JSON list of C-alpha atoms in Angstrom, two decimals:
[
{"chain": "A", "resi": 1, "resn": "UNK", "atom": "CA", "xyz": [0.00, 0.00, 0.00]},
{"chain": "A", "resi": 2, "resn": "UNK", "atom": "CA", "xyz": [1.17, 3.53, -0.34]},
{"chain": "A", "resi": 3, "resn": "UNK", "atom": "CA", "xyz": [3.18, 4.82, 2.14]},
{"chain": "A", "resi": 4, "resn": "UNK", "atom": "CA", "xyz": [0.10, 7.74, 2.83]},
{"chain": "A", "resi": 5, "resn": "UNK", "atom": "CA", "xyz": [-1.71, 4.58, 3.99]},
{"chain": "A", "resi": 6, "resn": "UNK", "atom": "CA", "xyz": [0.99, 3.21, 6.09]},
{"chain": "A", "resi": 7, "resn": "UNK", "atom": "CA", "xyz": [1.14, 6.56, 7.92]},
{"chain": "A", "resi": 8, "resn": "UNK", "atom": "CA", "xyz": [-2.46, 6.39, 9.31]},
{"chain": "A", "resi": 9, "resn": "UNK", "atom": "CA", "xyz": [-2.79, 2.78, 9.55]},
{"chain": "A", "resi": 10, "resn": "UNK", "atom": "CA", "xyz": [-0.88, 0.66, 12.56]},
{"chain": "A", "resi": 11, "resn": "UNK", "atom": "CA", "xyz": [0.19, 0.54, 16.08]},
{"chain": "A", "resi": 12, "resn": "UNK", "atom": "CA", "xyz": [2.80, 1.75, 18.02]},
{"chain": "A", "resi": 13, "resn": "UNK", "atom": "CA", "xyz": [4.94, -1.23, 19.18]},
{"chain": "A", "resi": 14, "resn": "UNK", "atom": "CA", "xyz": [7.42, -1.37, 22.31]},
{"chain": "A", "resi": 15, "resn": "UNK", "atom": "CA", "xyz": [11.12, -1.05, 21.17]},
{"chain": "A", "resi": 16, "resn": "UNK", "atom": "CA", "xyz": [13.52, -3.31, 22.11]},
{"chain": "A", "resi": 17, "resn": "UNK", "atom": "CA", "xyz": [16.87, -2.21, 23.51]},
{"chain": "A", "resi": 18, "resn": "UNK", "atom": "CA", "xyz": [20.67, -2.65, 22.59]},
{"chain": "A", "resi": 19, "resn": "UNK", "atom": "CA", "xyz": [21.83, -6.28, 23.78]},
{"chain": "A", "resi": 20, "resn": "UNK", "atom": "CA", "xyz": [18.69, -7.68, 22.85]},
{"chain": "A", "resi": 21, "resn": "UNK", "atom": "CA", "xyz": [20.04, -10.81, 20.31]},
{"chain": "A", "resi": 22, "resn": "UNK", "atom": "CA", "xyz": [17.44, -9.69, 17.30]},
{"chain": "A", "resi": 23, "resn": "UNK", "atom": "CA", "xyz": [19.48, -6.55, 17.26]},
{"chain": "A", "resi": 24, "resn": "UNK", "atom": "CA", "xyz": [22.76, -7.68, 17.03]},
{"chain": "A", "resi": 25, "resn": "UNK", "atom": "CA", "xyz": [22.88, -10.15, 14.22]},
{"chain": "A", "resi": 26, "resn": "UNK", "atom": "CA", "xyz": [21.96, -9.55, 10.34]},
{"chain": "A", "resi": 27, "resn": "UNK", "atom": "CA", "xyz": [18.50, -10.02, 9.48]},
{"chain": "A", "resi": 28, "resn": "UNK", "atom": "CA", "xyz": [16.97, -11.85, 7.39]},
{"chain": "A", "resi": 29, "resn": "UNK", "atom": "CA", "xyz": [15.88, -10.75, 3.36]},
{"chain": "A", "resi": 30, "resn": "UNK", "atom": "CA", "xyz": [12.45, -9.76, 2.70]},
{"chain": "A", "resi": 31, "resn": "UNK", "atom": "CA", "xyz": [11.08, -12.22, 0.02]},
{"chain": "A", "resi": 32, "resn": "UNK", "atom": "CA", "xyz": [7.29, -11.38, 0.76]},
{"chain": "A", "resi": 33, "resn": "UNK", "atom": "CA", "xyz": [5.60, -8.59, -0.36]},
{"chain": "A", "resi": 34, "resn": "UNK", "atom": "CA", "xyz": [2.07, -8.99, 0.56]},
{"chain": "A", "resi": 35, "resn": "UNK", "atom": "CA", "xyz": [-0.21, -7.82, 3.81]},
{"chain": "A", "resi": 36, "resn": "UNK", "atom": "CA", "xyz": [1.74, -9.34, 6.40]},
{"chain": "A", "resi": 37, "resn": "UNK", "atom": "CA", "xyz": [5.26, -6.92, 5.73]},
{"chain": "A", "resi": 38, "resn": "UNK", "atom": "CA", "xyz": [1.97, -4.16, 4.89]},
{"chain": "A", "resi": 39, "resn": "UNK", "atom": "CA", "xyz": [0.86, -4.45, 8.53]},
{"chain": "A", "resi": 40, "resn": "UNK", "atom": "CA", "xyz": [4.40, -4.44, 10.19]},
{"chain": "A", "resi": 41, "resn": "UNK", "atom": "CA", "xyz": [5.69, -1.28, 7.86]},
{"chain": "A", "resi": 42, "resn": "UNK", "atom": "CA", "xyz": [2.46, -0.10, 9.18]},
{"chain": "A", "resi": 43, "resn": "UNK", "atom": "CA", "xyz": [3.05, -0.76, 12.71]},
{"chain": "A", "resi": 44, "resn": "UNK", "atom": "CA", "xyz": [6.40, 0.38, 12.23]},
{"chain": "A", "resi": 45, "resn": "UNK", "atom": "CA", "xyz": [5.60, 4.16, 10.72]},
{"chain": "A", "resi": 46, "resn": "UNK", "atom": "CA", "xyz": [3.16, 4.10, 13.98]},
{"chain": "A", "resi": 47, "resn": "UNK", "atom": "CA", "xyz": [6.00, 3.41, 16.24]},
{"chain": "A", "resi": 48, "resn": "UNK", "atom": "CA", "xyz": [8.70, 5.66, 14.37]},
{"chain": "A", "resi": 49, "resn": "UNK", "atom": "CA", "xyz": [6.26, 8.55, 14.92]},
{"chain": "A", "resi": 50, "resn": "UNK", "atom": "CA", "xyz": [5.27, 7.65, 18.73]},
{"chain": "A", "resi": 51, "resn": "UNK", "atom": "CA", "xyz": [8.97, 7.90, 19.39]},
{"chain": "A", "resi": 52, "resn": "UNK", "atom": "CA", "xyz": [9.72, 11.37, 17.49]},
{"chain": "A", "resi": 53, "resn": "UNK", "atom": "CA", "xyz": [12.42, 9.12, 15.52]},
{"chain": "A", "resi": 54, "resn": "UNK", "atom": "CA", "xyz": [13.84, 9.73, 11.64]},
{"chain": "A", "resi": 55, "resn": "UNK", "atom": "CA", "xyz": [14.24, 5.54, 10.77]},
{"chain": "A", "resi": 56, "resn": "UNK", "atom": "CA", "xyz": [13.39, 2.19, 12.20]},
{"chain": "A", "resi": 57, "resn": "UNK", "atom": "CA", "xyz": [14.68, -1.05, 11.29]},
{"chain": "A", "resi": 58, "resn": "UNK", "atom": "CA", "xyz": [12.23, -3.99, 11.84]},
{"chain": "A", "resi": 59, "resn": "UNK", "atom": "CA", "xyz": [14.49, -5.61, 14.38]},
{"chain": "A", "resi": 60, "resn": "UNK", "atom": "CA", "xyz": [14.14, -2.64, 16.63]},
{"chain": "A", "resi": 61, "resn": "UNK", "atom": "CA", "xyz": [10.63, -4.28, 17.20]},
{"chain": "A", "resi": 62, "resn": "UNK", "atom": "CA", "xyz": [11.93, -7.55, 17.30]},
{"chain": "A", "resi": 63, "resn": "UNK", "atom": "CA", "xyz": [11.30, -8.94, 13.53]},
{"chain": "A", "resi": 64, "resn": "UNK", "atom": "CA", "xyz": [14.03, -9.99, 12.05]},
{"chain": "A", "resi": 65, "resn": "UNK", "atom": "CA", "xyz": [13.36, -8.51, 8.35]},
{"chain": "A", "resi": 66, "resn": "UNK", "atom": "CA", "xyz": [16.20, -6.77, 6.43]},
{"chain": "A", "resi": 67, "resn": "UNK", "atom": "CA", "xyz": [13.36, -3.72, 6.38]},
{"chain": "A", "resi": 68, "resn": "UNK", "atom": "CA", "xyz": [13.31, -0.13, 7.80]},
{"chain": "A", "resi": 69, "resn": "UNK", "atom": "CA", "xyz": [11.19, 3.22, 7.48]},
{"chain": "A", "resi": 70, "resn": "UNK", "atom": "CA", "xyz": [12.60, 6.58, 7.08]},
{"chain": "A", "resi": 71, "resn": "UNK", "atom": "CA", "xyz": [10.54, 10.04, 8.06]},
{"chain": "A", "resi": 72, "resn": "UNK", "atom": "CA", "xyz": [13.36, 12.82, 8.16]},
{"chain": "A", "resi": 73, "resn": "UNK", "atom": "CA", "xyz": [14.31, 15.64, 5.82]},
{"chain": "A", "resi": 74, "resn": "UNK", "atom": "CA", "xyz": [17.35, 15.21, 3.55]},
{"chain": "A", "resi": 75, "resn": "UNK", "atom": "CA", "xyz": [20.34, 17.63, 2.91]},
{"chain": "A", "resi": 76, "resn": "UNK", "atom": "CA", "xyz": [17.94, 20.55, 1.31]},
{"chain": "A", "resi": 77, "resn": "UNK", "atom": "CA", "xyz": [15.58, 20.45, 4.17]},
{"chain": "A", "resi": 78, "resn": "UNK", "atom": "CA", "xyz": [12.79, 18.18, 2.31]},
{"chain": "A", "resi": 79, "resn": "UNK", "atom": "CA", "xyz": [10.96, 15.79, 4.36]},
{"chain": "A", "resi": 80, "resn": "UNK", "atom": "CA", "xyz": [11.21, 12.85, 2.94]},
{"chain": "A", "resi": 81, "resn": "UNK", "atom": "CA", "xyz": [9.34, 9.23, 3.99]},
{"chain": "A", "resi": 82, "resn": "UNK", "atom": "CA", "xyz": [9.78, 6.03, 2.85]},
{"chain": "A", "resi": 83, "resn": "UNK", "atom": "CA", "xyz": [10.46, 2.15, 2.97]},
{"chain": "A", "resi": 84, "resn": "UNK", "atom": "CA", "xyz": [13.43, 0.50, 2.20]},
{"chain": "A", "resi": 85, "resn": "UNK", "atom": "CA", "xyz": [13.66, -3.66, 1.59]},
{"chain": "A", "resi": 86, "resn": "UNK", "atom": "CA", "xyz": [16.67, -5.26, 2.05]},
{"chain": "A", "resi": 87, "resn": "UNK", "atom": "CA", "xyz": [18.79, -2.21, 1.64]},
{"chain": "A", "resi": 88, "resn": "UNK", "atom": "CA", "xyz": [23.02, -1.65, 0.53]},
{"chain": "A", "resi": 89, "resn": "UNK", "atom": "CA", "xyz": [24.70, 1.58, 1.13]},
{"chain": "A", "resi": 90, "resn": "UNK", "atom": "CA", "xyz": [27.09, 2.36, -0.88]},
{"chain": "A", "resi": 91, "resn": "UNK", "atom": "CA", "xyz": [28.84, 5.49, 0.24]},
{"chain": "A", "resi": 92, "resn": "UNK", "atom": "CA", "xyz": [31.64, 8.11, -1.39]},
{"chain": "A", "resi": 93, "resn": "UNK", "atom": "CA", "xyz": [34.88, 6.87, -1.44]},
{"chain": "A", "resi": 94, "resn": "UNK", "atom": "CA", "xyz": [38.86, 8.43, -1.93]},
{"chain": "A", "resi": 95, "resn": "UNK", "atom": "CA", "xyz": [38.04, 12.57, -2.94]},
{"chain": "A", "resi": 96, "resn": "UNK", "atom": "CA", "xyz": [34.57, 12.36, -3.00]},
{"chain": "A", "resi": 97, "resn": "UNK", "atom": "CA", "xyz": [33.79, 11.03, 0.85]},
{"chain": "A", "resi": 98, "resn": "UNK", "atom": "CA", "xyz": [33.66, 13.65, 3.28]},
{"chain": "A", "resi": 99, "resn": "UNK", "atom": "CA", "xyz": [32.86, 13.08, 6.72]},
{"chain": "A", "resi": 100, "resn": "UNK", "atom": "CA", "xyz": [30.37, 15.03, 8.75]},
{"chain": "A", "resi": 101, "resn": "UNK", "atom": "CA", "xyz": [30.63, 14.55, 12.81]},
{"chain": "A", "resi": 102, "resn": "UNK", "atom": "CA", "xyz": [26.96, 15.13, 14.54]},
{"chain": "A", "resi": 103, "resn": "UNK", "atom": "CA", "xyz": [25.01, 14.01, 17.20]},
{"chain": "A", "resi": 104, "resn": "UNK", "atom": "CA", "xyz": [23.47, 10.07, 17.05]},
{"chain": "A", "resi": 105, "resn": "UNK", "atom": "CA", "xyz": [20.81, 8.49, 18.92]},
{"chain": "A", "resi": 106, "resn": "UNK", "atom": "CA", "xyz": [19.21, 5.21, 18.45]},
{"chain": "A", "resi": 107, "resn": "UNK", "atom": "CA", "xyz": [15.39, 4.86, 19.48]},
{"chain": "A", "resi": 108, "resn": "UNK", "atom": "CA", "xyz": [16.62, 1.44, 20.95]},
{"chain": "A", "resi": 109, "resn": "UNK", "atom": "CA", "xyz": [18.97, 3.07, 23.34]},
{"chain": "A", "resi": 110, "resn": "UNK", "atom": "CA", "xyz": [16.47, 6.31, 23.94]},
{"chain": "A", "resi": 111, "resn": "UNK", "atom": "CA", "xyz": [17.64, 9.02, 25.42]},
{"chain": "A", "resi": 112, "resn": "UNK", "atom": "CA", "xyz": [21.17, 8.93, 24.43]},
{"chain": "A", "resi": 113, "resn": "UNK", "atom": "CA", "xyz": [23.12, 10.52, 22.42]},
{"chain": "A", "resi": 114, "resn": "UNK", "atom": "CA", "xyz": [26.83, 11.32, 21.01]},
{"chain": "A", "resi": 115, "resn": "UNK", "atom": "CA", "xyz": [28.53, 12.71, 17.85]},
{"chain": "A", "resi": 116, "resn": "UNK", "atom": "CA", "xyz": [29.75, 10.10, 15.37]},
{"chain": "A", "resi": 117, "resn": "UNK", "atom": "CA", "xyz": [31.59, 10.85, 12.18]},
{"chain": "A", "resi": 118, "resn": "UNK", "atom": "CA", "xyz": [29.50, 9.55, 9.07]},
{"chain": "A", "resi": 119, "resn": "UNK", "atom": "CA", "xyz": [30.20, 10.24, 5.49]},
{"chain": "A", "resi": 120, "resn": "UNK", "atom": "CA", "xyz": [27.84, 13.11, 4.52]},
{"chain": "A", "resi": 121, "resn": "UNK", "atom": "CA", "xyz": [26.30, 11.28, 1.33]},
{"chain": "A", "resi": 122, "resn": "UNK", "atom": "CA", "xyz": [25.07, 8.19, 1.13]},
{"chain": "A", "resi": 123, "resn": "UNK", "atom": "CA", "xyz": [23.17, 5.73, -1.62]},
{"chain": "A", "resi": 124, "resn": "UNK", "atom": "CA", "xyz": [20.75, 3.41, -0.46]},
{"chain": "A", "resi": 125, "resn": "UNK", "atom": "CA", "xyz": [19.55, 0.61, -3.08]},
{"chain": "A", "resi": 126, "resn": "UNK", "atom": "CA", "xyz": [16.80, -1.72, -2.34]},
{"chain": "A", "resi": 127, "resn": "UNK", "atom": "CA", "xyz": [13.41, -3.05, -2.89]},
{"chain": "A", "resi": 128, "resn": "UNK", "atom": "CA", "xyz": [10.20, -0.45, -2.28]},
{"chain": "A", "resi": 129, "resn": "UNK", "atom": "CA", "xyz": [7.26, -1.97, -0.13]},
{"chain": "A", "resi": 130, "resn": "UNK", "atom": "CA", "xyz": [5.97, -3.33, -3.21]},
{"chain": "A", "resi": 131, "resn": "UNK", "atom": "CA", "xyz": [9.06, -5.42, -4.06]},
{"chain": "A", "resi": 132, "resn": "UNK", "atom": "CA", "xyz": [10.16, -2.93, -6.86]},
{"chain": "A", "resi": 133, "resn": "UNK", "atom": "CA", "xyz": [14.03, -2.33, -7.25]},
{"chain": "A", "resi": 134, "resn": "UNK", "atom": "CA", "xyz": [14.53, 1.62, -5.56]},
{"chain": "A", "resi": 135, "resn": "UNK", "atom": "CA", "xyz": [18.01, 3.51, -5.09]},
{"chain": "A", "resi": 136, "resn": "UNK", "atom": "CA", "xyz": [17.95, 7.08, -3.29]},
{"chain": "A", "resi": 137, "resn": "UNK", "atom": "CA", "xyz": [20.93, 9.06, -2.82]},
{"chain": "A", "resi": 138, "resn": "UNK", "atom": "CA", "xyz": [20.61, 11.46, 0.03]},
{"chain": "A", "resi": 139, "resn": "UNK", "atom": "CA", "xyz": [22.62, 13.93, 2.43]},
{"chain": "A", "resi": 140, "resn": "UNK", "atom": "CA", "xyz": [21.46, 15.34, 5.79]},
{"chain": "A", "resi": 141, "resn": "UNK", "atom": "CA", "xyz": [19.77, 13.25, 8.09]},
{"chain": "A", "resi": 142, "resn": "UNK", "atom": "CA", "xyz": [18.73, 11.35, 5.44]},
{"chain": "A", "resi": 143, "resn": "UNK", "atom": "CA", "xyz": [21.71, 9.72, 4.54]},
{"chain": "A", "resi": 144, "resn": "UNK", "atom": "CA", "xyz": [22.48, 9.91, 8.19]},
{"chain": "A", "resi": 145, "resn": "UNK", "atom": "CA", "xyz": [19.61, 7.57, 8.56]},
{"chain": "A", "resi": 146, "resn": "UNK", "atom": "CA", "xyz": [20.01, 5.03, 5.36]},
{"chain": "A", "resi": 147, "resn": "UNK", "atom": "CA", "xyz": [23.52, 4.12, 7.06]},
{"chain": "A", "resi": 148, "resn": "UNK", "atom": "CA", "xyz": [22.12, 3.71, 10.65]},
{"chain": "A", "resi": 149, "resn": "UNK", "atom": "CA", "xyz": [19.52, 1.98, 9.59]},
{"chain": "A", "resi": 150, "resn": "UNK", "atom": "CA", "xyz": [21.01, -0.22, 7.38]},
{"chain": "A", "resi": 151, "resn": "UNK", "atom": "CA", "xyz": [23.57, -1.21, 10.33]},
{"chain": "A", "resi": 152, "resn": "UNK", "atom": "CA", "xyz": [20.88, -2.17, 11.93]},
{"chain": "A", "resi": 153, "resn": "UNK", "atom": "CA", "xyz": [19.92, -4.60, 9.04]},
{"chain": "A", "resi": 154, "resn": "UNK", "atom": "CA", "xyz": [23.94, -6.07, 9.25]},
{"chain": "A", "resi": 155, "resn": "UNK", "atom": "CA", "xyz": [23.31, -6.23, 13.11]},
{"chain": "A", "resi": 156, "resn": "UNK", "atom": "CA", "xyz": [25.27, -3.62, 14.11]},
{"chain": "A", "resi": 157, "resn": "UNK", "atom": "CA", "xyz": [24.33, -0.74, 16.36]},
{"chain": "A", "resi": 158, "resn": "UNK", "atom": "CA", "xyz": [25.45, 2.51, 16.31]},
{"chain": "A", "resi": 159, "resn": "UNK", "atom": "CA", "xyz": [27.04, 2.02, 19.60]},
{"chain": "A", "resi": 160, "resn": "UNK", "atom": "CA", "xyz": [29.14, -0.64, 18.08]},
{"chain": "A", "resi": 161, "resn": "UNK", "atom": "CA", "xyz": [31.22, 2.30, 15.75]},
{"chain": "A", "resi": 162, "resn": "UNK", "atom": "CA", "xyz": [32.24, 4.09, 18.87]},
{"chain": "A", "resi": 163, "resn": "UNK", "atom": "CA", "xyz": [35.48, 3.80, 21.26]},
{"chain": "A", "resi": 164, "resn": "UNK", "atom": "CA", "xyz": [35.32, 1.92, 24.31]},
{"chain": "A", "resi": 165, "resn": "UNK", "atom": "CA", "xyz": [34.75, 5.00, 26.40]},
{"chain": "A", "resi": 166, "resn": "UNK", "atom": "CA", "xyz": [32.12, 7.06, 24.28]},
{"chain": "A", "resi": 167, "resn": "UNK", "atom": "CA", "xyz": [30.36, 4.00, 24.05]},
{"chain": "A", "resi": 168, "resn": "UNK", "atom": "CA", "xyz": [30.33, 3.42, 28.15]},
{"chain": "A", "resi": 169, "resn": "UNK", "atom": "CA", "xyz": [29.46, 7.24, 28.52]},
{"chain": "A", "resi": 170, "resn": "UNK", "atom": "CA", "xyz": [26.46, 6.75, 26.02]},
{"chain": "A", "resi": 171, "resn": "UNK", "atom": "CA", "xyz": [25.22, 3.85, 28.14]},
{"chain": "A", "resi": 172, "resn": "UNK", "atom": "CA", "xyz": [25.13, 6.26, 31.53]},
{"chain": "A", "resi": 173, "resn": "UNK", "atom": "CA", "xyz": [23.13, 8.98, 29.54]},
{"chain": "A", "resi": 174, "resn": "UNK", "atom": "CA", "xyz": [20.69, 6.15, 28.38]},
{"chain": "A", "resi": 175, "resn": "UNK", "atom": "CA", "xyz": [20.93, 4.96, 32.20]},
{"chain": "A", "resi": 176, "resn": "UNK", "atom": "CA", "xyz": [20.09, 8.30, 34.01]},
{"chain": "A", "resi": 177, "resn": "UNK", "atom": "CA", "xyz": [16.94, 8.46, 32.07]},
{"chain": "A", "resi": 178, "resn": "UNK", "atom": "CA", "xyz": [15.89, 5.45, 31.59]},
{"chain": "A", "resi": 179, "resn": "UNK", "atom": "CA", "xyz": [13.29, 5.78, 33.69]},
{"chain": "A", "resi": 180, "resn": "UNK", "atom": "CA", "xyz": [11.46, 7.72, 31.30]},
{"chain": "A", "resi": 181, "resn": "UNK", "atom": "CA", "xyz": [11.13, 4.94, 28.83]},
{"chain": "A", "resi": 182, "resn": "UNK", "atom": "CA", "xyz": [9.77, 1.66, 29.84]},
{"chain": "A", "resi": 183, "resn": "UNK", "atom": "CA", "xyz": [9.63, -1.14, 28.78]},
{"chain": "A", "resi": 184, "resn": "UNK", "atom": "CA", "xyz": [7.13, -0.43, 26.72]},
{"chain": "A", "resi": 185, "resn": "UNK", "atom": "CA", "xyz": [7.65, 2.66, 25.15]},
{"chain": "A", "resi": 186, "resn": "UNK", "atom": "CA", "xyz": [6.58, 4.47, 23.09]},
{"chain": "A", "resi": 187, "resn": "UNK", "atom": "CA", "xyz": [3.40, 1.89, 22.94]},
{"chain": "A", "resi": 188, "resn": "UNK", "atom": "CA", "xyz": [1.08, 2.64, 25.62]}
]
């Protein structure tokens, strides 16, 4: 169905947090198409806008689909929303890759956040919700988004990129608000 329909259809799920196993090993490829990945994109557009997030990778609801949403404006400013099935990034390389530090967070580790150096372009390739081959090249926290999400789809979280001690201070800012998110946030 068309993403417009995704938006106002579906449920806000709980999201799962870092060192839960689903999110820390590759998922696996979408090869179905039909109502049942409808109703969890749905679900997961629900969920992505409960938490105020840009992306979220079907794990971070504990399916283990190589699938994530996007709601976040690119390198112009221009929203921009979307689905993206078993996604690649391919990103700049030698002259061409320049890399922009900013600030991270991960709706799975919620209320934390730290700068991490990306590459400020990225191209995402992939399947639409409809199974049809996409590819969307995108700066901003757009592109900021294909690459996080996609790590999510390889099993890695963003955590994972950091040194030793950002990582450790990252998990005392999730810690001294944690309390704010249960265990089932953002579903209520």
């Amino acid at each position: 169905m068309p993403v417009s329909e995704l938006l106002r259809l579906g449920t806000a799920q709980p999201i799962i947090r870092w060192g839960t196993p689903v999110l820390h090993a590759p998922a696996r490829p979408v090869t179905e198409f039909g109502s049942d990945l409808q109703d969890l994109l749905a679900d997961m557009f629900a969920t992505n806008t409960a938490a105020h997030g840009a992306g979220l990778a079907a794990q971070q609801i504990g399916v283990d689909l190589a699938v994530f949403i996007y709601d976040c404006t690119d390198e112009v400013g221009t929203q921009r929303t979307g689905v993206v099935c078993n996604p690649v990034v391919d990103l700049p390389e030698a002259v061409d890759r320049q890399l922009v530090d900013d600030c991270e967070g991960c709706l799975s580790l919620p209320g934390a956040y730290t700068d991490l150096a990306r590459p400020d372009f990225s191209t995402c390739r992939g399947n639409d919700q409809y199974g049809n081959p996409i590819e969307i090249t995108a700066g901003g926290t757009l592109g900021r988004c294909f690459q996080h999400e996609t790590d999510h789809i390889n099993g890695i979280v963003f955590g994972d990129r950091l040194p030793t001690r950002k990582r450790k201070q990252l998990y005392r800012d999730h810690d001294e608000v944690s309390d704010q998110y249960t265990a089932h946030w953002p579903a209520c």
